[in-house]
GROMACS .gro file of N, CA and C in nm:
model
  474
    1MET      N    1   0.109  -0.102  -0.020
    1MET     CA    2   0.021   0.026  -0.041
    1MET      C    3   0.093   0.119   0.048
    2VAL      N    4   0.210   0.109   0.084
    2VAL     CA    5   0.274   0.240   0.101
    2VAL      C    6   0.338   0.219  -0.062
    3GLN      N    7   0.370   0.135  -0.108
    3GLN     CA    8   0.480   0.191  -0.297
    3GLN      C    9   0.337   0.253  -0.318
    4GLU      N   10   0.211   0.157  -0.366
    4GLU     CA   11   0.139   0.165  -0.455
    4GLU      C   12   0.136   0.343  -0.446
    5THR      N   13   0.083   0.398  -0.301
    5THR     CA   14   0.069   0.523  -0.281
    5THR      C   15   0.157   0.625  -0.329
    6THR      N   16   0.335   0.565  -0.266
    6THR     CA   17   0.469   0.651  -0.322
    6THR      C   18   0.464   0.659  -0.497
    7GLY      N   19   0.411   0.578  -0.573
    7GLY     CA   20   0.416   0.533  -0.749
    7GLY      C   21   0.346   0.637  -0.751
    8LYS      N   22   0.161   0.706  -0.702
    8LYS     CA   23   0.094   0.779  -0.722
    8LYS      C   24   0.144   0.904  -0.717
    9ILE      N   25   0.196   0.917  -0.605
    9ILE     CA   26   0.295   1.042  -0.559
    9ILE      C   27   0.419   1.082  -0.672
   10ARG      N   28   0.519   1.005  -0.683
   10ARG     CA   29   0.563   1.031  -0.760
   10ARG      C   30   0.515   1.070  -0.955
   11MET      N   31   0.421   0.954  -1.008
   11MET     CA   32   0.319   1.051  -1.138
   11MET      C   33   0.282   1.163  -1.083
   12ILE      N   34   0.191   1.219  -0.982
   12ILE     CA   35   0.149   1.296  -0.936
   12ILE      C   36   0.307   1.420  -1.016
   13ARG      N   37   0.326   1.352  -0.917
   13ARG     CA   38   0.489   1.490  -0.933
   13ARG      C   39   0.524   1.514  -1.077
   14GLU      N   40   0.558   1.408  -1.148
   14GLU     CA   41   0.598   1.365  -1.298
   14GLU      C   42   0.504   1.478  -1.375
   15ARG      N   43   0.336   1.436  -1.357
   15ARG     CA   44   0.295   1.593  -1.409
   15ARG      C   45   0.247   1.696  -1.435
   16MET      N   46   0.261   1.708  -1.291
   16MET     CA   47   0.258   1.851  -1.243
   16MET      C   48   0.364   1.943  -1.287
   17LYS      N   49   0.535   1.876  -1.330
   17LYS     CA   50   0.581   1.919  -1.411
   17LYS      C   51   0.589   1.929  -1.553
   18ALA      N   52   0.561   1.858  -1.592
   18ALA     CA   53   0.507   1.892  -1.741
   18ALA      C   54   0.365   1.980  -1.742
   19ALA      N   55   0.273   1.976  -1.682
   19ALA     CA   56   0.183   2.082  -1.712
   19ALA      C   57   0.217   2.201  -1.651
   20GLN      N   58   0.350   2.255  -1.591
   20GLN     CA   59   0.419   2.396  -1.550
   20GLN      C   60   0.466   2.408  -1.665
   21SER      N   61   0.603   2.325  -1.712
   21SER     CA   62   0.685   2.300  -1.815
   21SER      C   63   0.625   2.423  -1.948
   22ARG      N   64   0.520   2.334  -2.015
   22ARG     CA   65   0.399   2.345  -2.089
   22ARG      C   66   0.362   2.488  -2.126
   23GLN      N   67   0.313   2.526  -1.992
   23GLN     CA   68   0.246   2.686  -1.929
   23GLN      C   69   0.338   2.771  -1.989
   24ASN      N   70   0.490   2.739  -1.906
   24ASN     CA   71   0.551   2.753  -1.937
   24ASN      C   72   0.618   2.867  -1.986
   25SER      N   73   0.602   2.738  -2.139
   25SER     CA   74   0.657   2.803  -2.277
   25SER      C   75   0.550   2.843  -2.333
   26TYR      N   76   0.408   2.833  -2.333
   26TYR     CA   77   0.342   2.922  -2.349
   26TYR      C   78   0.288   3.051  -2.310
   27HIS      N   79   0.358   3.068  -2.212
   27HIS     CA   80   0.371   3.204  -2.208
   27HIS      C   81   0.549   3.306  -2.232
   28ASP      N   82   0.591   3.230  -2.288
   28ASP     CA   83   0.725   3.246  -2.315
   28ASP      C   84   0.696   3.287  -2.443
   29LYS      N   85   0.623   3.194  -2.540
   29LYS     CA   86   0.595   3.202  -2.645
   29LYS      C   87   0.558   3.328  -2.692
   30ARG      N   88   0.497   3.378  -2.584
   30ARG     CA   89   0.422   3.495  -2.670
   30ARG      C   90   0.462   3.681  -2.525
   31ARG      N   91   0.585   3.641  -2.435
   31ARG     CA   92   0.633   3.732  -2.388
   31ARG      C   93   0.745   3.827  -2.542
   32ARG      N   94   0.730   3.961  -2.543
   32ARG     CA   95   0.841   3.968  -2.560
   32ARG      C   96   0.918   4.105  -2.457
   33ALA      N   97   1.060   4.074  -2.495
   33ALA     CA   98   1.147   4.131  -2.490
   33ALA      C   99   1.157   4.271  -2.507
   34TYR      N  100   1.137   4.362  -2.399
   34TYR     CA  101   1.097   4.507  -2.446
   34TYR      C  102   1.273   4.552  -2.396
   35GLU      N  103   1.285   4.657  -2.502
   35GLU     CA  104   1.410   4.737  -2.464
   35GLU      C  105   1.396   4.838  -2.498
   36PHE      N  106   1.460   4.983  -2.440
   36PHE     CA  107   1.448   5.152  -2.465
   36PHE      C  108   1.517   5.189  -2.405
   37GLN      N  109   1.531   5.306  -2.482
   37GLN     CA  110   1.705   5.356  -2.522
   37GLN      C  111   1.630   5.514  -2.418
   38VAL      N  112   1.786   5.567  -2.436
   38VAL     CA  113   1.708   5.722  -2.350
   38VAL      C  114   1.664   5.781  -2.456
   39ASP      N  115   1.531   5.884  -2.351
   39ASP     CA  116   1.542   5.948  -2.470
   39ASP      C  117   1.352   5.919  -2.519
   40ASP      N  118   1.393   5.782  -2.574
   40ASP     CA  119   1.248   5.748  -2.537
   40ASP      C  120   1.173   5.831  -2.472
   41HIS      N  121   0.963   5.731  -2.578
   41HIS     CA  122   0.913   5.801  -2.475
   41HIS      C  123   0.817   5.684  -2.443
   42VAL      N  124   0.737   5.668  -2.295
   42VAL     CA  125   0.656   5.508  -2.237
   42VAL      C  126   0.563   5.536  -2.169
   43PHE      N  127   0.454   5.554  -2.156
   43PHE     CA  128   0.354   5.485  -2.095
   43PHE      C  129   0.386   5.415  -1.950
   44LEU      N  130   0.347   5.502  -1.856
   44LEU     CA  131   0.320   5.411  -1.740
   44LEU      C  132   0.230   5.394  -1.633
   45ARG      N  133   0.210   5.210  -1.581
   45ARG     CA  134   0.091   5.203  -1.612
   45ARG      C  135   0.078   5.222  -1.427
   46VAL      N  136  -0.046   5.276  -1.380
   46VAL     CA  137  -0.145   5.327  -1.331
   46VAL      C  138  -0.199   5.217  -1.204
   47THR      N  139  -0.139   5.149  -1.123
   47THR     CA  140  -0.195   5.054  -0.952
   47THR      C  141  -0.223   5.111  -0.898
   48PRO      N  142  -0.322   5.030  -0.812
   48PRO     CA  143  -0.295   5.110  -0.665
   48PRO      C  144  -0.239   5.031  -0.598
   49VAL      N  145  -0.224   4.841  -0.658
   49VAL     CA  146  -0.060   4.818  -0.590
   49VAL      C  147   0.064   4.918  -0.605
   50THR      N  148   0.082   4.933  -0.758
   50THR     CA  149   0.241   5.008  -0.698
   50THR      C  150   0.262   5.155  -0.705
   51GLY      N  151   0.115   5.205  -0.599
   51GLY     CA  152   0.125   5.296  -0.588
   51GLY      C  153   0.067   5.448  -0.715
   52VAL      N  154   0.121   5.407  -0.797
   52VAL     CA  155   0.113   5.537  -0.908
   52VAL      C  156  -0.138   5.614  -0.913
   53GLY      N  157  -0.163   5.527  -0.899
   53GLY     CA  158  -0.306   5.483  -0.858
   53GLY      C  159  -0.308   5.609  -0.768
   54ARG      N  160  -0.249   5.582  -0.598
   54ARG     CA  161  -0.262   5.663  -0.476
   54ARG      C  162  -0.221   5.796  -0.528
   55ALA      N  163  -0.141   5.830  -0.606
   55ALA     CA  164  -0.062   5.961  -0.625
   55ALA      C  165  -0.171   6.071  -0.712
   56LEU      N  166  -0.235   6.029  -0.805
   56LEU     CA  167  -0.350   6.083  -0.874
   56LEU      C  168  -0.492   6.090  -0.847
   57LYS      N  169  -0.493   6.262  -0.823
   57LYS     CA  170  -0.646   6.291  -0.764
   57LYS      C  171  -0.769   6.175  -0.785
   58SER      N  172  -0.816   6.192  -0.941
   58SER     CA  173  -0.903   6.058  -0.913
   58SER      C  174  -0.901   5.927  -0.926
   59ARG      N  175  -0.976   5.870  -0.844
   59ARG     CA  176  -0.940   5.722  -0.844
   59ARG      C  177  -0.995   5.666  -0.888
   60LYS      N  178  -1.155   5.681  -0.898
   60LYS     CA  179  -1.238   5.603  -0.988
   60LYS      C  180  -1.245   5.574  -1.102
   61LEU      N  181  -1.226   5.690  -1.145
   61LEU     CA  182  -1.205   5.691  -1.325
   61LEU      C  183  -1.021   5.739  -1.435
   62THR      N  184  -0.938   5.679  -1.315
   62THR     CA  185  -0.789   5.679  -1.337
   62THR      C  186  -0.732   5.541  -1.425
   63PRO      N  187  -0.704   5.649  -1.525
   63PRO     CA  188  -0.653   5.607  -1.665
   63PRO      C  189  -0.545   5.440  -1.624
   64ARG      N  190  -0.586   5.343  -1.711
   64ARG     CA  191  -0.457   5.253  -1.710
   64ARG      C  192  -0.308   5.260  -1.718
   65PHE      N  193  -0.320   5.326  -1.792
   65PHE     CA  194  -0.138   5.440  -1.898
   65PHE      C  195  -0.159   5.565  -1.783
   66ILE      N  196  -0.052   5.613  -1.874
   66ILE     CA  197  -0.027   5.794  -1.827
   66ILE      C  198   0.121   5.760  -1.901
   67GLY      N  199   0.088   5.927  -1.943
   67GLY     CA  200   0.255   5.901  -1.955
   67GLY      C  201   0.225   6.038  -2.194
   68PRO      N  202   0.297   6.038  -2.234
   68PRO     CA  203   0.394   5.995  -2.230
   68PRO      C  204   0.511   6.073  -2.162
   69TYR      N  205   0.604   5.954  -2.111
   69TYR     CA  206   0.711   6.015  -2.037
   69TYR      C  207   0.858   5.952  -2.081
   70GLN      N  208   0.934   6.060  -2.055
   70GLN     CA  209   1.090   6.000  -2.137
   70GLN      C  210   1.138   5.986  -2.060
   71ILE      N  211   1.236   5.893  -2.057
   71ILE     CA  212   1.337   5.771  -1.979
   71ILE      C  213   1.489   5.877  -1.983
   72SER      N  214   1.461   5.903  -1.850
   72SER     CA  215   1.626   6.010  -1.886
   72SER      C  216   1.748   5.933  -1.811
   73GLU      N  217   1.698   5.804  -1.747
   73GLU     CA  218   1.838   5.702  -1.745
   73GLU      C  219   1.785   5.604  -1.756
   74ARG      N  220   1.886   5.428  -1.797
   74ARG     CA  221   1.868   5.337  -1.825
   74ARG      C  222   1.993   5.257  -1.678
   75ILE      N  223   1.866   5.229  -1.566
   75ILE     CA  224   1.968   5.128  -1.438
   75ILE      C  225   2.010   5.019  -1.478
   76SER      N  226   1.886   4.917  -1.533
   76SER     CA  227   1.921   4.770  -1.499
   76SER      C  228   1.878   4.763  -1.673
   77GLU      N  229   1.845   4.595  -1.671
   77GLU     CA  230   1.772   4.574  -1.773
   77GLU      C  231   1.651   4.574  -1.791
   78GLU      N  232   1.580   4.570  -1.662
   78GLU     CA  233   1.410   4.622  -1.682
   78GLU      C  234   1.396   4.766  -1.588
   79ALA      N  235   1.461   4.817  -1.565
   79ALA     CA  236   1.484   4.963  -1.473
   79ALA      C  237   1.534   5.040  -1.561
   80TYR      N  238   1.425   5.122  -1.554
   80TYR     CA  239   1.429   5.266  -1.658
   80TYR      C  240   1.383   5.421  -1.528
   81ARG      N  241   1.449   5.489  -1.541
   81ARG     CA  242   1.445   5.645  -1.459
   81ARG      C  243   1.343   5.711  -1.541
   82ILE      N  244   1.267   5.765  -1.519
   82ILE     CA  245   1.172   5.848  -1.608
   82ILE      C  246   1.148   5.996  -1.551
   83SER      N  247   1.098   6.078  -1.657
   83SER     CA  248   1.120   6.186  -1.611
   83SER      C  249   1.010   6.266  -1.529
   84LEU      N  250   0.953   6.224  -1.458
   84LEU     CA  251   0.770   6.260  -1.432
   84LEU      C  252   0.740   6.405  -1.406
   85LEU      N  253   0.630   6.404  -1.437
   85LEU     CA  254   0.525   6.546  -1.326
   85LEU      C  255   0.550   6.594  -1.238
   86PRO      N  256   0.553   6.739  -1.183
   86PRO     CA  257   0.603   6.777  -0.989
   86PRO      C  258   0.489   6.727  -0.977
   87SER      N  259   0.339   6.616  -0.987
   87SER     CA  260   0.218   6.620  -0.876
   87SER      C  261   0.222   6.473  -0.905
   88LEU      N  262   0.346   6.380  -0.983
   88LEU     CA  263   0.331   6.262  -0.922
   88LEU      C  264   0.562   6.288  -0.876
   89ALA      N  265   0.569   6.347  -0.850
   89ALA     CA  266   0.681   6.355  -0.721
   89ALA      C  267   0.688   6.275  -0.584
   90ASN      N  268   0.584   6.221  -0.554
   90ASN     CA  269   0.601   6.201  -0.424
   90ASN      C  270   0.559   5.984  -0.514
   91LEU      N  271   0.608   5.967  -0.604
   91LEU     CA  272   0.656   5.789  -0.646
   91LEU      C  273   0.792   5.668  -0.619
   92HIS      N  274   0.783   5.604  -0.576
   92HIS     CA  275   0.922   5.624  -0.516
   92HIS      C  276   1.019   5.622  -0.640
   93ASP      N  277   1.105   5.625  -0.574
   93ASP     CA  278   1.171   5.636  -0.740
   93ASP      C  279   1.257   5.497  -0.741
   94VAL      N  280   1.344   5.480  -0.795
   94VAL     CA  281   1.421   5.298  -0.866
   94VAL      C  282   1.449   5.214  -0.768
   95ARG      N  283   1.485   5.136  -0.731
   95ARG     CA  284   1.538   5.024  -0.647
   95ARG      C  285   1.575   4.919  -0.680
   96ASP      N  286   1.720   4.839  -0.615
   96ASP     CA  287   1.774   4.678  -0.701
   96ASP      C  288   1.664   4.643  -0.715
   97ASN      N  289   1.521   4.580  -0.639
   97ASN     CA  290   1.470   4.516  -0.625
   97ASN      C  291   1.299   4.506  -0.657
   98LEU      N  292   1.297   4.625  -0.726
   98LEU     CA  293   1.167   4.650  -0.761
   98LEU      C  294   1.029   4.691  -0.696
   99THR      N  295   1.038   4.725  -0.552
   99THR     CA  296   0.931   4.675  -0.474
   99THR      C  297   0.923   4.810  -0.393
  100ILE      N  298   0.808   4.834  -0.352
  100ILE     CA  299   0.729   4.886  -0.233
  100ILE      C  300   0.753   4.882  -0.160
  101GLU      N  301   0.848   4.964  -0.034
  101GLU     CA  302   0.779   4.940   0.111
  101GLU      C  303   0.670   4.978   0.140
  102ALA      N  304   0.584   4.940   0.261
  102ALA     CA  305   0.529   5.041   0.308
  102ALA      C  306   0.492   4.953   0.390
  103ALA      N  307   0.547   5.056   0.569
  103ALA     CA  308   0.593   5.019   0.762
  103ALA      C  309   0.347   5.089   0.755
  104PRO      N  310   0.355   5.008   0.856
  104PRO     CA  311   0.218   5.090   0.908
  104PRO      C  312   0.295   5.176   0.994
  105VAL      N  313   0.198   5.280   1.022
  105VAL     CA  314   0.237   5.453   1.124
  105VAL      C  315   0.167   5.382   1.239
  106GLN      N  316   0.067   5.369   1.234
  106GLN     CA  317  -0.081   5.342   1.383
  106GLN      C  318  -0.201   5.312   1.329
  107ILE      N  319  -0.259   5.245   1.413
  107ILE     CA  320  -0.352   5.184   1.437
  107ILE      C  321  -0.511   5.326   1.473
  108GLU      N  322  -0.590   5.349   1.307
  108GLU     CA  323  -0.702   5.488   1.387
  108GLU      C  324  -0.770   5.390   1.470
  109GLU      N  325  -0.857   5.332   1.359
  109GLU     CA  326  -0.979   5.260   1.451
  109GLU      C  327  -0.987   5.121   1.472
  110ARG      N  328  -1.127   5.047   1.572
  110ARG     CA  329  -1.074   4.903   1.575
  110ARG      C  330  -1.251   4.897   1.571
  111GLU      N  331  -1.315   4.786   1.522
  111GLU     CA  332  -1.426   4.786   1.484
  111GLU      C  333  -1.471   4.564   1.450
  112VAL      N  334  -1.505   4.525   1.484
  112VAL     CA  335  -1.524   4.393   1.498
  112VAL      C  336  -1.701   4.344   1.438
  113LYS      N  337  -1.628   4.205   1.262
  113LYS     CA  338  -1.768   4.219   1.229
  113LYS      C  339  -1.815   4.057   1.255
  114GLN      N  340  -1.942   4.120   1.159
  114GLN     CA  341  -2.003   4.001   1.226
  114GLN      C  342  -1.949   3.855   1.034
  115LEU      N  343  -1.905   3.853   1.061
  115LEU     CA  344  -1.924   3.678   0.966
  115LEU      C  345  -1.984   3.549   0.975
  116ARG      N  346  -2.043   3.445   0.910
  116ARG     CA  347  -2.075   3.370   0.950
  116ARG      C  348  -2.092   3.295   1.059
  117GLY      N  349  -2.139   3.398   1.116
  117GLY     CA  350  -2.144   3.370   1.295
  117GLY      C  351  -2.016   3.360   1.333
  118LYS      N  352  -1.921   3.460   1.321
  118LYS     CA  353  -1.766   3.469   1.363
  118LYS      C  354  -1.777   3.590   1.399
  119GLU      N  355  -1.714   3.671   1.526
  119GLU     CA  356  -1.652   3.759   1.509
  119GLU      C  357  -1.527   3.752   1.505
  120ILE      N  358  -1.540   3.831   1.414
  120ILE     CA  359  -1.383   3.937   1.355
  120ILE      C  360  -1.306   4.045   1.391
  121ALA      N  361  -1.262   4.047   1.480
  121ALA     CA  362  -1.186   4.194   1.533
  121ALA      C  363  -1.084   4.253   1.427
  122LEU      N  364  -1.176   4.404   1.364
  122LEU     CA  365  -1.074   4.467   1.265
  122LEU      C  366  -0.955   4.618   1.266
  123VAL      N  367  -0.866   4.637   1.266
  123VAL     CA  368  -0.817   4.755   1.262
  123VAL      C  369  -0.826   4.842   1.107
  124LYS      N  370  -0.821   4.952   1.183
  124LYS     CA  371  -0.772   5.034   0.986
  124LYS      C  372  -0.643   5.140   1.036
  125VAL      N  373  -0.542   5.080   0.977
  125VAL     CA  374  -0.410   5.080   0.980
  125VAL      C  375  -0.385   5.195   0.880
  126LEU      N  376  -0.302   5.295   0.969
  126LEU     CA  377  -0.196   5.408   0.886
  126LEU      C  378  -0.129   5.332   0.840
  127TRP      N  379  -0.110   5.272   0.670
  127TRP     CA  380   0.059   5.258   0.567
  127TRP      C  381   0.160   5.388   0.537
  128GLY      N  382   0.213   5.433   0.583
  128GLY     CA  383   0.315   5.472   0.486
  128GLY      C  384   0.461   5.477   0.436
  129GLY      N  385   0.417   5.499   0.325
  129GLY     CA  386   0.554   5.471   0.242
  129GLY      C  387   0.597   5.618   0.142
  130PRO      N  388   0.701   5.501   0.091
  130PRO     CA  389   0.772   5.618  -0.070
  130PRO      C  390   0.636   5.674  -0.101
  131ALA      N  391   0.557   5.596  -0.160
  131ALA     CA  392   0.445   5.635  -0.280
  131ALA      C  393   0.318   5.706  -0.145
  132GLY      N  394   0.323   5.764  -0.039
  132GLY     CA  395   0.273   5.856   0.009
  132GLY      C  396   0.157   5.785   0.154
  133GLU      N  397   0.070   5.807   0.224
  133GLU     CA  398  -0.036   5.742   0.287
  133GLU      C  399  -0.128   5.681   0.177
  134SER      N  400  -0.134   5.590   0.320
  134SER     CA  401  -0.324   5.476   0.267
  134SER      C  402  -0.352   5.451   0.454
  135TRP      N  403  -0.491   5.381   0.392
  135TRP     CA  404  -0.541   5.321   0.538
  135TRP      C  405  -0.624   5.217   0.442
  136THR      N  406  -0.613   5.054   0.574
  136THR     CA  407  -0.709   4.965   0.467
  136THR      C  408  -0.741   4.859   0.641
  137TRP      N  409  -0.870   4.810   0.636
  137TRP     CA  410  -0.828   4.748   0.737
  137TRP      C  411  -0.770   4.652   0.747
  138GLU      N  412  -0.737   4.574   0.815
  138GLU     CA  413  -0.657   4.443   0.847
  138GLU      C  414  -0.694   4.356   0.969
  139ARG      N  415  -0.668   4.228   0.965
  139ARG     CA  416  -0.741   4.132   1.075
  139ARG      C  417  -0.630   4.223   1.147
  140GLU      N  418  -0.691   4.223   1.306
  140GLU     CA  419  -0.634   4.258   1.444
  140GLU      C  420  -0.532   4.168   1.487
  141ASP      N  421  -0.585   4.010   1.490
  141ASP     CA  422  -0.465   3.928   1.471
  141ASP      C  423  -0.317   3.909   1.495
  142GLN      N  424  -0.324   3.970   1.286
  142GLN     CA  425  -0.236   3.921   1.275
  142GLN      C  426  -0.190   4.052   1.198
  143MET      N  427  -0.191   4.136   1.223
  143MET     CA  428  -0.110   4.282   1.231
  143MET      C  429  -0.105   4.249   1.434
  144ARG      N  430  -0.104   4.242   1.574
  144ARG     CA  431  -0.088   4.210   1.628
  144ARG      C  432   0.050   4.144   1.626
  145GLU      N  433   0.080   3.992   1.603
  145GLU     CA  434   0.133   3.934   1.508
  145GLU      C  435   0.199   4.003   1.469
  146SER      N  436   0.233   4.033   1.315
  146SER     CA  437   0.308   4.126   1.272
  146SER      C  438   0.400   4.235   1.365
  147TYR      N  439   0.333   4.318   1.412
  147TYR     CA  440   0.327   4.485   1.415
  147TYR      C  441   0.323   4.492   1.564
  148PRO      N  442   0.379   4.377   1.641
  148PRO     CA  443   0.329   4.445   1.778
  148PRO      C  444   0.360   4.570   1.878
  149PHE      N  445   0.428   4.632   1.852
  149PHE     CA  446   0.484   4.785   1.915
  149PHE      C  447   0.345   4.905   1.825
  150LEU      N  448   0.265   4.808   1.716
  150LEU     CA  449   0.122   4.923   1.698
  150LEU      C  450   0.021   4.897   1.799
  151PHE      N  451  -0.003   4.802   1.932
  151PHE     CA  452  -0.050   4.811   2.030
  151PHE      C  453  -0.025   4.823   2.174
  152PRO      N  454   0.065   4.944   2.279
  152PRO     CA  455   0.106   4.949   2.330
  152PRO      C  456   0.004   4.961   2.449
  153SER      N  457  -0.081   5.031   2.465
  153SER     CA  458  -0.198   5.084   2.557
  153SER      C  459  -0.385   5.036   2.484
  154CYS      N  460  -0.381   4.985   2.354
  154CYS     CA  461  -0.477   4.978   2.269
  154CYS      C  462  -0.562   5.033   2.271
  155ASN      N  463  -0.542   5.158   2.313
  155ASN     CA  464  -0.664   5.288   2.334
  155ASN      C  465  -0.667   5.309   2.152
  156PHE      N  466  -0.763   5.384   2.079
  156PHE     CA  467  -0.778   5.337   1.966
  156PHE      C  468  -0.884   5.457   1.952
  157ARG      N  469  -0.880   5.556   1.843
  157ARG     CA  470  -0.940   5.692   1.826
  157ARG      C  471  -1.108   5.627   1.736
  158GLY      N  472  -1.199   5.712   1.768
  158GLY     CA  473  -1.312   5.706   1.629
  158GLY      C  474  -1.428   5.601   1.738
   0.00000   0.00000   0.00000
């Protein structure tokens, strides 16, 4: 029985590896390597995740791409420095790993939600980072575990 189970697990792993390889080849066929030169003009993708959407005033009707902006410097194969408008000056600069790091600043409010008969404690977190400030509702237990310094006396505003 153990050998039979081990054989099935081996077969499943092989099939998963083959499926992954097949999907990877589909992706590689569609992917085009873009390369830009200094003084080329490019459009900047606007998403809430990258922080560009938060920098713009209108959030509901924000376009997917803004620009064109001129490339002023090539940092690496995948990173470029572009000349932005002063209104977008609060965007993050180019980093080696191309990620935006936001850190929680403080807890604004606390709320308990009823979901399927369970009570879930939520906290409204003020996040700060290179893209500016933003607020999100997060689970209190996860925030206490990850950022215990935010809960010294549990006094919340609101």
